[in-house]
Each structure stands twice: as C-alpha cells, then as structure tokens.
mmCIF file of C-alpha atoms in Angstrom:
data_model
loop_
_atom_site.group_PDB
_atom_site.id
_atom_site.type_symbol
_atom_site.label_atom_id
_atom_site.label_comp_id
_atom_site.label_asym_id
_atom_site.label_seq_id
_atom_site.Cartn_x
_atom_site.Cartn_y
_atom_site.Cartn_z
ATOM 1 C CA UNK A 291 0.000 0.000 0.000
ATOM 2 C CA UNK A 292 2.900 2.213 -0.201
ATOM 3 C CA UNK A 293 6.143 3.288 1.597
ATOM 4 C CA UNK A 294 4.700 5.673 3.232
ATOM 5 C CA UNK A 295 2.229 3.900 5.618
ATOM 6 C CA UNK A 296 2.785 3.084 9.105
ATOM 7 C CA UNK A 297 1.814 0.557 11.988
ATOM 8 C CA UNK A 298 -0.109 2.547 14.400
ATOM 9 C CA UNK A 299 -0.664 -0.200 17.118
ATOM 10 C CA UNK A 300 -0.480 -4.558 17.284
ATOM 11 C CA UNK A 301 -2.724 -6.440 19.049
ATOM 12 C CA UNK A 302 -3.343 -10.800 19.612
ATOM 13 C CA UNK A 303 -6.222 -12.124 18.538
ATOM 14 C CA UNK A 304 -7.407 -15.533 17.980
ATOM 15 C CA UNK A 305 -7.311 -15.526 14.199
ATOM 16 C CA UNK A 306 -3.678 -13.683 14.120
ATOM 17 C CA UNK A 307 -1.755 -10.893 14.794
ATOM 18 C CA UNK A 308 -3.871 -7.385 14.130
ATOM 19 C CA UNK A 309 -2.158 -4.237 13.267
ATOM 20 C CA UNK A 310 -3.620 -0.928 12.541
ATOM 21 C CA UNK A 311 -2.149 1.575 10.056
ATOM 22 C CA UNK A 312 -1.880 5.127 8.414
ATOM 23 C CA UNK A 313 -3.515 4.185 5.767
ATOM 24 C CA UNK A 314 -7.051 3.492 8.240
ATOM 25 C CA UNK A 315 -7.150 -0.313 7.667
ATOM 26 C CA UNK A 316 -6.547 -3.245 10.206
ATOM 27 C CA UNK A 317 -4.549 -6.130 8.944
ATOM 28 C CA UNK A 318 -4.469 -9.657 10.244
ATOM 29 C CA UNK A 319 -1.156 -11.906 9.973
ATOM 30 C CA UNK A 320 -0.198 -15.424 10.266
ATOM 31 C CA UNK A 321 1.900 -15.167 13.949
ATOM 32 C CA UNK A 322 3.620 -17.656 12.974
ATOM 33 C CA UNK A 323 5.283 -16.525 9.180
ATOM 34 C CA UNK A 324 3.716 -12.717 8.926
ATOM 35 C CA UNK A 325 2.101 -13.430 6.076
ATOM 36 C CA UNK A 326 -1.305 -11.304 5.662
ATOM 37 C CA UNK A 327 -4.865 -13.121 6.029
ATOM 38 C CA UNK A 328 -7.270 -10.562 6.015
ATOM 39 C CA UNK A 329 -8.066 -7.019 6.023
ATOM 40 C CA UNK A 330 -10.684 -4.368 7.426
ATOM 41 C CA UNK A 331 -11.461 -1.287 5.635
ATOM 42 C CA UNK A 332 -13.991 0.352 7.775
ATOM 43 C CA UNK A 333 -13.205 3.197 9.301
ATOM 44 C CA UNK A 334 -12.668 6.931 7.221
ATOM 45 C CA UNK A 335 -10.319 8.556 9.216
ATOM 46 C CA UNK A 336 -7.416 7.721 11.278
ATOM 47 C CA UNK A 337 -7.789 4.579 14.161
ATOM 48 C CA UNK A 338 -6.527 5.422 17.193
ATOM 49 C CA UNK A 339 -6.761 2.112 19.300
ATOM 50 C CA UNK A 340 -7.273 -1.174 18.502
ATOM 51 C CA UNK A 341 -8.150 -4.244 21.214
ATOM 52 C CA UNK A 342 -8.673 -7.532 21.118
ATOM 53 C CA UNK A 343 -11.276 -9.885 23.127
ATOM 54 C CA UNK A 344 -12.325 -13.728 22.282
ATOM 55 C CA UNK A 345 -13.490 -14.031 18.595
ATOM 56 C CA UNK A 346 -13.614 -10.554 18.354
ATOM 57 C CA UNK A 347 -11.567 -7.374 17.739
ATOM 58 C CA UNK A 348 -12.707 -3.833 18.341
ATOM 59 C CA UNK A 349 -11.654 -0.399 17.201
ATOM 60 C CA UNK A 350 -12.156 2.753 17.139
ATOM 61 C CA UNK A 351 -11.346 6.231 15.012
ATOM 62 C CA UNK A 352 -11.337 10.155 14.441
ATOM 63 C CA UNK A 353 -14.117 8.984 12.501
ATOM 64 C CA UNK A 354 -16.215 9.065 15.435
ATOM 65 C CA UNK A 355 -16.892 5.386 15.183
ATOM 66 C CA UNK A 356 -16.352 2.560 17.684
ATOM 67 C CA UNK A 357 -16.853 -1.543 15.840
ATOM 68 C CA UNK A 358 -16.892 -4.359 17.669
ATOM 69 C CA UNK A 359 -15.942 -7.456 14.542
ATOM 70 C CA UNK A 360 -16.920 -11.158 15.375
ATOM 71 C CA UNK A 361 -13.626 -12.674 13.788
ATOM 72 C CA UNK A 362 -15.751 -15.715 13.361
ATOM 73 C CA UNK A 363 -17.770 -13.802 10.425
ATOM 74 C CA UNK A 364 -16.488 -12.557 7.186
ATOM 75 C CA UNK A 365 -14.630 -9.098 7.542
ATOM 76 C CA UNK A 366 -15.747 -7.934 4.556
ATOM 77 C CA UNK A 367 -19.372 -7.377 5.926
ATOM 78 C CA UNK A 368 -20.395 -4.368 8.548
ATOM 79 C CA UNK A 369 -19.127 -4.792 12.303
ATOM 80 C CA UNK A 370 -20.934 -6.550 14.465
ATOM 81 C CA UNK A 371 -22.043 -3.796 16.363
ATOM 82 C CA UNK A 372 -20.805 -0.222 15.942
ATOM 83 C CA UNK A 373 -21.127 3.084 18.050
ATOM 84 C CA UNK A 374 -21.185 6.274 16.403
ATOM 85 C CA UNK A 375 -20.059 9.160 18.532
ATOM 86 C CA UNK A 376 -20.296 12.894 17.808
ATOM 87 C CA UNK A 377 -16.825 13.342 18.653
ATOM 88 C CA UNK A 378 -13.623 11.996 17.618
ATOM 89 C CA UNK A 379 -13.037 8.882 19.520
ATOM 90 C CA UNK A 380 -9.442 8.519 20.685
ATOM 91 C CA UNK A 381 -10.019 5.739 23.399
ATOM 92 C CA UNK A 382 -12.248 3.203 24.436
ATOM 93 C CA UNK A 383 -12.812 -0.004 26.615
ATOM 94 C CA UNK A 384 -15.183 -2.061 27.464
ATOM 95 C CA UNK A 385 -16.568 -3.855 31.241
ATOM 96 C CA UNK A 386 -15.114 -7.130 31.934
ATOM 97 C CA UNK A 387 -19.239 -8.251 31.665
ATOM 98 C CA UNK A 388 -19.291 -6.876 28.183
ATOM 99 C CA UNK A 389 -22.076 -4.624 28.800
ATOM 100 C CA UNK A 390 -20.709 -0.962 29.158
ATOM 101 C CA UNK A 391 -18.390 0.130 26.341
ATOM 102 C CA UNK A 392 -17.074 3.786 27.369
ATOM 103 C CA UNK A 393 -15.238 6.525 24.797
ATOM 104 C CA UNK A 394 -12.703 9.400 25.106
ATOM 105 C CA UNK A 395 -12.610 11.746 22.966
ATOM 106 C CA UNK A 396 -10.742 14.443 21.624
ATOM 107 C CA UNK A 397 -11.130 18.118 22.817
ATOM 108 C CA UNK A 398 -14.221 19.930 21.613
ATOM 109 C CA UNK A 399 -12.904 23.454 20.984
ATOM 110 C CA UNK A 400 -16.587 24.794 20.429
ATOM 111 C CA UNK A 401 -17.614 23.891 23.827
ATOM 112 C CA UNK A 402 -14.285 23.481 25.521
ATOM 113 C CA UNK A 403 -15.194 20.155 26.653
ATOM 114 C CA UNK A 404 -14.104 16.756 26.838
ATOM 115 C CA UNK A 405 -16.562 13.730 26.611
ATOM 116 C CA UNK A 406 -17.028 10.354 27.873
ATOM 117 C CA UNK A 407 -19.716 8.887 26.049
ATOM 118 C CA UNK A 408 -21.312 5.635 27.552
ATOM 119 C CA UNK A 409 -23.103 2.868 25.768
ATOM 120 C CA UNK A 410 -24.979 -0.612 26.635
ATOM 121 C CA UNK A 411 -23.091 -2.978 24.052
ATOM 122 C CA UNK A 412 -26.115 -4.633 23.906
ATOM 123 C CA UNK A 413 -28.146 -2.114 22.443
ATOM 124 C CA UNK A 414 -25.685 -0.918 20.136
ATOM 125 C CA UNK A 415 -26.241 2.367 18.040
ATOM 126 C CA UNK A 416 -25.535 6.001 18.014
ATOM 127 C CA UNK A 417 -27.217 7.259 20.897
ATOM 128 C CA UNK A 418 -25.381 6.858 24.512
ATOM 129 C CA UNK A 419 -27.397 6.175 27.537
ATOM 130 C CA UNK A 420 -25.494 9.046 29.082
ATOM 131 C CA UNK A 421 -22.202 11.247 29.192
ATOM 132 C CA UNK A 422 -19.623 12.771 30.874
ATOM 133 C CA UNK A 423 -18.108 16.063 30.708
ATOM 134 C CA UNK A 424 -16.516 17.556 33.476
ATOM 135 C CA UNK A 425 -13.633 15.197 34.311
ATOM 136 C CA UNK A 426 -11.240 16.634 31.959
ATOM 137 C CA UNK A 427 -10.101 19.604 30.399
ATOM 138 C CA UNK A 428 -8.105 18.203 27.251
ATOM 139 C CA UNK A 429 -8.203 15.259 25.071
ATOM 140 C CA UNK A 430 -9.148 11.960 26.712
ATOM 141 C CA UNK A 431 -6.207 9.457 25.940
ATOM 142 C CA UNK A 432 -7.331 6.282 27.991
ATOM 143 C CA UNK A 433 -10.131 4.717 28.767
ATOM 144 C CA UNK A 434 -9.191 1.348 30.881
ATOM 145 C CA UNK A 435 -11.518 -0.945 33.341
ATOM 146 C CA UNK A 436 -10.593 -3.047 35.888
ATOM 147 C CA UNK A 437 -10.841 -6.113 35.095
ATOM 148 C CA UNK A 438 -10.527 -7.524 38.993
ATOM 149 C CA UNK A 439 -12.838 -4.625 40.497
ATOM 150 C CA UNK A 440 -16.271 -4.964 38.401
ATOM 151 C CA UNK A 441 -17.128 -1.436 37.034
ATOM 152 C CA UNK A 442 -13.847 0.355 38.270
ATOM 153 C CA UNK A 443 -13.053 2.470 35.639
ATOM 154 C CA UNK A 444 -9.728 4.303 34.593
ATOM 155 C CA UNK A 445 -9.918 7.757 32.529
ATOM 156 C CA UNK A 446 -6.609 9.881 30.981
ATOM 157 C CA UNK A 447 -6.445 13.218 29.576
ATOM 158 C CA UNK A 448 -3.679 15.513 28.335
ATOM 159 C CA UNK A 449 -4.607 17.353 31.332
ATOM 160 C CA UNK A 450 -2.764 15.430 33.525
ATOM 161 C CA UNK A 451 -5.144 13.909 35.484
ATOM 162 C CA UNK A 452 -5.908 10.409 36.395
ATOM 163 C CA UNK A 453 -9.629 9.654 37.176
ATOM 164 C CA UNK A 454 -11.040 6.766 38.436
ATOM 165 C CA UNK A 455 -14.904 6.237 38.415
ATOM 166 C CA UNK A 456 -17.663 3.581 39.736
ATOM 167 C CA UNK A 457 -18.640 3.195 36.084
ATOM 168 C CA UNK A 458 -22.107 1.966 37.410
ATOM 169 C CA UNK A 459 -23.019 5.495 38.443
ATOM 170 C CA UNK A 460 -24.967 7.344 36.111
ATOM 171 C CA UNK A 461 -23.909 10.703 37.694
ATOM 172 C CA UNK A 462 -20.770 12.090 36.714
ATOM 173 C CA UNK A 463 -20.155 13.391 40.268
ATOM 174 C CA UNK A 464 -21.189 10.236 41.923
ATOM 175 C CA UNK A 465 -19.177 8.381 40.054
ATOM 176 C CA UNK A 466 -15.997 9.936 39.991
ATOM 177 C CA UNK A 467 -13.611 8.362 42.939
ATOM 178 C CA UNK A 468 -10.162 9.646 42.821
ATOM 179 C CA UNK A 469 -8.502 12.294 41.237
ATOM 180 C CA UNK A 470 -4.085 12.398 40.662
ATOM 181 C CA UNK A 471 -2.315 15.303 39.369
ATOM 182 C CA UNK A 472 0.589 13.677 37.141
ATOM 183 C CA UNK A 473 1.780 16.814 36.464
ATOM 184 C CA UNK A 474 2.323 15.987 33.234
ATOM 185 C CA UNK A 475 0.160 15.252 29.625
ATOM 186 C CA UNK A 476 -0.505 11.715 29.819
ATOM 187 C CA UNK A 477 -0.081 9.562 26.529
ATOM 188 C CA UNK A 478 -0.545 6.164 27.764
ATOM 189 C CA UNK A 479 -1.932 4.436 31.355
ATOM 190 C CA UNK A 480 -3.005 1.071 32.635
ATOM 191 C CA UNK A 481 -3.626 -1.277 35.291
ATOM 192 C CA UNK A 482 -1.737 -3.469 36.907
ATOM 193 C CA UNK A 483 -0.697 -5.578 39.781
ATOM 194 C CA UNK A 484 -2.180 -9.377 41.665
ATOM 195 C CA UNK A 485 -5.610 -7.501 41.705
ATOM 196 C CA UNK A 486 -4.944 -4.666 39.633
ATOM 197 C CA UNK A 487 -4.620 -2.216 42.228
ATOM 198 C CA UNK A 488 -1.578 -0.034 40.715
ATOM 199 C CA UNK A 489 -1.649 2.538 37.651
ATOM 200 C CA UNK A 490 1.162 3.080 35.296
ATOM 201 C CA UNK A 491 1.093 6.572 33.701
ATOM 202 C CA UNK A 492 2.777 7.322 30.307
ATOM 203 C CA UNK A 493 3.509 10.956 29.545
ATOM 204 C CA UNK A 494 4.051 12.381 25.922
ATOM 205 C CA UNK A 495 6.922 13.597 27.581
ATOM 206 C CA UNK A 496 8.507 10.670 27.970
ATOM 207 C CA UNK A 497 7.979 10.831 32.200
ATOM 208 C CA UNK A 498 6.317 7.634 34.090
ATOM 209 C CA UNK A 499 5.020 7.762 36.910
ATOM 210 C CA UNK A 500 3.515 4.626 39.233
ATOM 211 C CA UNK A 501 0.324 5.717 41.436
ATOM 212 C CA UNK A 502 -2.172 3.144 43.749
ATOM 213 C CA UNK A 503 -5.928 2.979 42.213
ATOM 214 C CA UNK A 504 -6.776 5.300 45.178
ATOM 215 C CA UNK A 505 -4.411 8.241 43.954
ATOM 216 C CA UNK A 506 -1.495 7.606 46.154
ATOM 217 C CA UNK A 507 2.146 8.120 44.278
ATOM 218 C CA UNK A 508 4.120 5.013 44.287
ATOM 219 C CA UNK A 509 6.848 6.202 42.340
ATOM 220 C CA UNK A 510 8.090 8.822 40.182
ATOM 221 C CA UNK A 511 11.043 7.988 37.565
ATOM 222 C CA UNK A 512 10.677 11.695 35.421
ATOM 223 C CA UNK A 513 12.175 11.151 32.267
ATOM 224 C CA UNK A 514 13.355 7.834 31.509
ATOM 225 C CA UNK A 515 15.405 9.275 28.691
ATOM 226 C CA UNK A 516 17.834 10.108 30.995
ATOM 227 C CA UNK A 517 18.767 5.895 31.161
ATOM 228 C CA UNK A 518 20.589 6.897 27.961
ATOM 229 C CA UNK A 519 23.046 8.295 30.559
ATOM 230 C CA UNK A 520 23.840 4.561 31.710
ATOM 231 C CA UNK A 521 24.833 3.177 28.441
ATOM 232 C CA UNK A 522 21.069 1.911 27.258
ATOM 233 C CA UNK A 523 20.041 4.568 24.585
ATOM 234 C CA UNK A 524 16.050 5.508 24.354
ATOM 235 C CA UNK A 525 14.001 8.064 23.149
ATOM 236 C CA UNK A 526 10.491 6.902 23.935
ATOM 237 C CA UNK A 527 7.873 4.303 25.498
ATOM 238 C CA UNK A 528 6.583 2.058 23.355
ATOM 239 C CA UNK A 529 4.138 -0.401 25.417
ATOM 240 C CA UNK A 530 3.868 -1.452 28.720
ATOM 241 C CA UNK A 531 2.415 -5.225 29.648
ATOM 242 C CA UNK A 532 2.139 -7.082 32.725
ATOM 243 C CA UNK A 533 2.984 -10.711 33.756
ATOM 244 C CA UNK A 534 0.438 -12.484 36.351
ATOM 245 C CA UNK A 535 2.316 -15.555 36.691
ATOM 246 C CA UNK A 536 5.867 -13.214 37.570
ATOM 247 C CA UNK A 537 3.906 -10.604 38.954
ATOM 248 C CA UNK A 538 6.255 -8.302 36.742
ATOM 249 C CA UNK A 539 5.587 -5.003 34.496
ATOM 250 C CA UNK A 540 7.413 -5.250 31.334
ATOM 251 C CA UNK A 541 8.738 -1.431 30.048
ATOM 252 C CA UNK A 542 9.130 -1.685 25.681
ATOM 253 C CA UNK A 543 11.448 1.271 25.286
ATOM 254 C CA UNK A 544 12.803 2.701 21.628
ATOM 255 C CA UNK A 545 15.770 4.813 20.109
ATOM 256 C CA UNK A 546 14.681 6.607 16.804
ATOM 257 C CA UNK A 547 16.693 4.187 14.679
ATOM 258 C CA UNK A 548 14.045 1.196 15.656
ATOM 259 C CA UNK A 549 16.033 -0.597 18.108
ATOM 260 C CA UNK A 550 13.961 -1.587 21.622
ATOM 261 C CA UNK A 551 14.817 -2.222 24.929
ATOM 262 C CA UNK A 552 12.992 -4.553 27.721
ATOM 263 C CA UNK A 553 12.492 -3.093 31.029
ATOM 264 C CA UNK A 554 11.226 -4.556 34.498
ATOM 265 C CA UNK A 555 9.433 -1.264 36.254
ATOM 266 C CA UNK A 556 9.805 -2.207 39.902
ATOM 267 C CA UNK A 557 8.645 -0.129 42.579
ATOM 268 C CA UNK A 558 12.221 2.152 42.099
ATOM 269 C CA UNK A 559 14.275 1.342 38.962
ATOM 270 C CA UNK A 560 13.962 0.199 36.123
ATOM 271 C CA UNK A 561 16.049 -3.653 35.220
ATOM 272 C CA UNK A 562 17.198 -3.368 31.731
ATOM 273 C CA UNK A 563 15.943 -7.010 30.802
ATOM 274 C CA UNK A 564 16.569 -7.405 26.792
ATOM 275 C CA UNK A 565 17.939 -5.339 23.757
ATOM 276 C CA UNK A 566 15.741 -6.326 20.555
ATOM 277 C CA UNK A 567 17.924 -4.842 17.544
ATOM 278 C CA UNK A 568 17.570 -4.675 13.761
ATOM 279 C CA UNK A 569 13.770 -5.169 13.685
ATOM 280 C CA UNK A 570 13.153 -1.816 12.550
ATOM 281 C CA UNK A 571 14.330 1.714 10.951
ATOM 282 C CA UNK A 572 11.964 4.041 12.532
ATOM 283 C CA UNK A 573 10.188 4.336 15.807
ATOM 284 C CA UNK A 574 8.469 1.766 16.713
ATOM 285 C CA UNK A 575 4.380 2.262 17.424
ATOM 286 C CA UNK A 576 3.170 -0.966 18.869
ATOM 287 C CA UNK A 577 4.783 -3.582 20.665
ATOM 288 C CA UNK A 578 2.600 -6.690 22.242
ATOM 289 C CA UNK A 579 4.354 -9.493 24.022
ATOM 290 C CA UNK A 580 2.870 -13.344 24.284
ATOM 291 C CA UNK A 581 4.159 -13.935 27.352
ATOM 292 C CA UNK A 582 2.980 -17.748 27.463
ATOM 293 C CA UNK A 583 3.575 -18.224 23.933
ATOM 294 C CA UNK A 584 7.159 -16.550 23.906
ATOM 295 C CA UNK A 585 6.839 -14.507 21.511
ATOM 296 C CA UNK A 586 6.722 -10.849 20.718
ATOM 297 C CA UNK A 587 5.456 -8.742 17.648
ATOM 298 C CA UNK A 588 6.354 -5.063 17.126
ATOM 299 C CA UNK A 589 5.406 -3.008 14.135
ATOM 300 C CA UNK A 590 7.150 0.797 13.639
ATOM 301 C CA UNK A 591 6.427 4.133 11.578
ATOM 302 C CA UNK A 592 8.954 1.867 8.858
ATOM 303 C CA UNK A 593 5.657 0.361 7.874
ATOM 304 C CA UNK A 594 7.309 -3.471 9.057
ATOM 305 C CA UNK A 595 6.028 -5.728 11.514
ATOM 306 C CA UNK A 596 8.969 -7.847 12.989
ATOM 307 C CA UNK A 597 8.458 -10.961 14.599
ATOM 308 C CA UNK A 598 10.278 -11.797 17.777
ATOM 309 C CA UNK A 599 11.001 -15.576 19.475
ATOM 310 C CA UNK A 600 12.360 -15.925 23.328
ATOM 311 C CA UNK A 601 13.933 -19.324 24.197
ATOM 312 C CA UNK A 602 13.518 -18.597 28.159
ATOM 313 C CA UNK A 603 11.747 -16.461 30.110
ATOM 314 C CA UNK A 604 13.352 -12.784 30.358
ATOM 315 C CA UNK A 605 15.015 -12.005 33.599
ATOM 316 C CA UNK A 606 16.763 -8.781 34.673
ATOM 317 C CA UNK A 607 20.137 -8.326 33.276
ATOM 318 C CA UNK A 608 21.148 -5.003 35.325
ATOM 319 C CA UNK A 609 19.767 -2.390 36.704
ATOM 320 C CA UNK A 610 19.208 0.568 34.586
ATOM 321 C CA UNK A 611 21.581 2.797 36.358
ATOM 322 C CA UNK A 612 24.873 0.366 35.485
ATOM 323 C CA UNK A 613 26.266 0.232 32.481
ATOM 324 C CA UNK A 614 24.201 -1.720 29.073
ATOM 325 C CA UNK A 615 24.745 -5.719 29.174
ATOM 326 C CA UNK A 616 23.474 -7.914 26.278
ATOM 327 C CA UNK A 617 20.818 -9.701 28.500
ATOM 328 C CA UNK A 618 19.145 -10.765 24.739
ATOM 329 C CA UNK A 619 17.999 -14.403 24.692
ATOM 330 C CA UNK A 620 15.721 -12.543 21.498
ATOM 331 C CA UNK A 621 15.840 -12.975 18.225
ATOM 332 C CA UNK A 622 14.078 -11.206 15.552
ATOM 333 C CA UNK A 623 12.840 -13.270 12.799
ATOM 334 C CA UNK A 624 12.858 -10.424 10.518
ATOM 335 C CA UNK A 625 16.432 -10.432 10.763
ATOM 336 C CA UNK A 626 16.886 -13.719 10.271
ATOM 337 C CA UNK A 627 15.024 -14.582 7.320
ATOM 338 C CA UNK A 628 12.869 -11.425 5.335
ATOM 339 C CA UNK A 629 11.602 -7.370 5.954
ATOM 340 C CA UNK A 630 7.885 -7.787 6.438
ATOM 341 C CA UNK A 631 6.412 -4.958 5.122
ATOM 342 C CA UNK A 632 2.745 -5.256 6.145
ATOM 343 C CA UNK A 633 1.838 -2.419 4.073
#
C-alpha cells in the first residue's frame, strides 16, 4: 500500500496478529510466518486504538466510530455492532461483563469540553445512555476498566489527570472516585498488579510515573530518557504489559533508529531485561508481548512488523543505572530470514 504507511498499534487475537495503520485499515497476519490473512477497511479517518477480546476485535477512530468485529464472520461485511459518537473517539474499553463500552474523545474546541460517552453494548447504536463532561479539560487518551474490580473504571487526559470512576453510576459526580495530578500530559496508562490495584502513567513527555488505584504516588522515575546516561540509549515508550504468573511489568522502550529495549518497572528502577535490535528503521508504534507463547510482535512508523522468538523467560540483566549488558535471549525473525512490510 505504499512506503509511506505506518503501523499505528499490534494487538493478539485468535485468528492472528492485528495491526492498525496510516492508511485506516486493520490487517491480520499469520503469527507464525507474517504473512497477511485478512483485512478491514472500515473506518474513514485515522484509528486510534485497537483491542482484542475472544473471537472478536474492536476499534475505534477520528471517525467518530467505535466496531466491535466477530472474527468468526467474514470481515468484509459491517461490524458486528458499531457506536457512532459525535466526537472523535481517541479511546475506548469495554466492562469485563461486556455490557458498558465507554469513549474518550478528543477536545471539543466549540464547547471546551471533553466527553465520555457511555453505551450498553447490547443495544448498540448512536445514541449513549449518558455522558460525561466535566472530568477533563483536554483530550481523553485512555479509557481502561478493571478487570478484577467490576465497574472500576480508569480515565486519561492531556490534562494530567488520572480519574477513576464507579462506572455503574450514572452521575458524573457520583461516580468519579479519585482524582491524581501527574503533572504531566498523559499519553498512555493502565492497570496493573495481583488484583490490579496499581496505575502506570505514560507521559508524551517521555515521564512515568507509578500511582495506587486510590491516587497515592508510588513512584516517580521523570524522564526515563535520561537511562541513555547509563549506556542503554532511548528516546520513547513504546508499550507497557504485565505478567500475572511473575507478577512483573514489562517497560518496551525505543531509540529513533528502531532498536527496543525490555524493562522490568519495579517499585524504584527500572532492570534493563533485553535489547531487541535490527527489527526496525523508525520508531516503533506498537509492541505486544505473548508472554505464554514466547513470543513478541512489534510493528514501527517503517511500515514493518517484525516478529520476535524468546527461548527462556526474560530475567533482569542489570539495573538501569549500570552500564548496558546484552541480556538478549531474542531474536528477531525479521532479521533472520525477510523485511515484512505489512503495508
């Protein structure tokens, strides 16, 4: 589809690997050789998140649009079930019960608002039972629930606040719980932990930050560019991803040149764990790690999707305040064998 398309974002799903580009399609790929299987070509403007549940993948765009696709059906027909917003939609998520599916969107510079729009999945449609306005001040960049703690519900904005709602109130002041000041525009944030009960926070300046689902700072590492001072070059997060069975969070950071390094975030440094090299020429977008299957997939503004294979589980090579080890049991298959070039 041309040089100049990019991967956006890479999710698992159970017919492939899914990756989102410039070019406002989702691809699906053979995990095993890369090779393309399918295609969606839905959405009109640009899709800013893509995730994946069982036998189904869901999306959502500038367009204003939110689908939900049953990968069981042909993906050349409509979605499943689609939301249409009146807003650019720049986040979503939806309950652990698959009956609430919430959106952020972007900044309405008429109103000076941003909106949460809430929708029962099983009704479907373009009319939300009911929104919210008054959380945030600037685009909403992450929508997340908790998946141990029923409606809990996780909100971002370029604001710099964290917000965490009952999501089963109707009342926007009801609902909301806790409020943190990050200080900072967040880009990315999640939960994690046993039961879920920590927040990672991602800024678009590069700072992270670690806070309790109650709003209590855990940690504050500022900008994690600054590791470049130990030997272990980055410019940027990529992804973040948590392992139940180590009880670890994984840290995907990038240099410019495409190169990525694995992180464990503990509770006051970051352990350089891995250095995945030569997968890519450009920054990479999305990075999604099968921790059980060993295997990891990244795709990059290069418009390539590398495929990576792990022959033991990842441990901790230093911490990263020492100077860079190898620590790579990775291998990129890329390297090894051809340049995917999903689009």
């Amino acid at each position: 589809l041309g040089g100049d398309v990019y991967v956006y974002d890479t999710v698992l799903t159970d017919i492939g690997i899914a990756a989102s580009g410039s070019n406002c399609t989702v691809k699906f790929y053979d995990h095993g050789t890369l090779q393309e299987k399918s295609k969606i070509a839905y959405h009109s403007d640009q899709i800013t998140q893509i995730r994946a549940r069982e036998n189904s993948l869901q999306s959502c765009s500038l367009d204003g649009q939110i689908a939900i696709w049953d990968l069981r059906q042909s993906l050349a027909a409509p979605p499943a079930l689609s939301f249409r917003s009146k807003d650019p939609a720049l986040s979503f998520d939806i309950s652990s019960d698959d009956r609430l599916l919430v959106s952020g969107s972007r900044l309405d510079e008429d109103y000076h608002v941003a909106r949460m729009h809430f929708w029962d999945v099983r009704a479907g449609g373009s009319q939300p039972m009911h929104t919210f306005e008054n959380s945030h001040s600037d685009d909403i960049t992450q929508i997340e629930f908790n998946k141990h703690k029923g409606s809990q519900m996780l909100s971002a904005s370029t604001d710099g606040l964290l917000c965490t709602y009952n999501a089963g109130e109707t009342d926007e002041d009801e609902a909301l719980l806790f409020v943190a000041n990050t200080g900072a525009s967040i880009a990315h944030c999640g939960y994690f932990g046993p039961e879920s009960q920590f927040i990672y926070a991602q800024s678009d300046m590069e700072t992270l930050q670690l806070w309790t689902d109650d709003a209590s700072l855990l940690a504050d590492f500022g900008d994690v560019r600054a590791i470049g001072e130990s030997g272990i070059p980055v410019d940027y997060m990529a992804a973040f991803q948590y392992c139940p069975s180590e009880q670890r969070l994984y840290m995907a950071a990038g240099t410019n040149g495409g190169d990525l390094h694995l992180f464990h975030v503990g509770a006051g440094s970051l352990e350089h764990v891995q250095t995945l090299s030569a997968g890519h020429a450009g920054i990479v977008r999305g990075f999604t790690w099968n921790l059980n299957g060993g295997w990891a997939v990244s795709g990059a503004e290069d418009g390539r999707l590398s495929l990576w294979t792990c022959q033991e589980p990842p441990k901790p090579a230093q911490s990263a305040g020492a100077r860079s080890g190898s620590g790579s049991s990775f291998k990129s298959e890329s390297t090894s064998r051809t340049r995917f070039s999903p689009y």
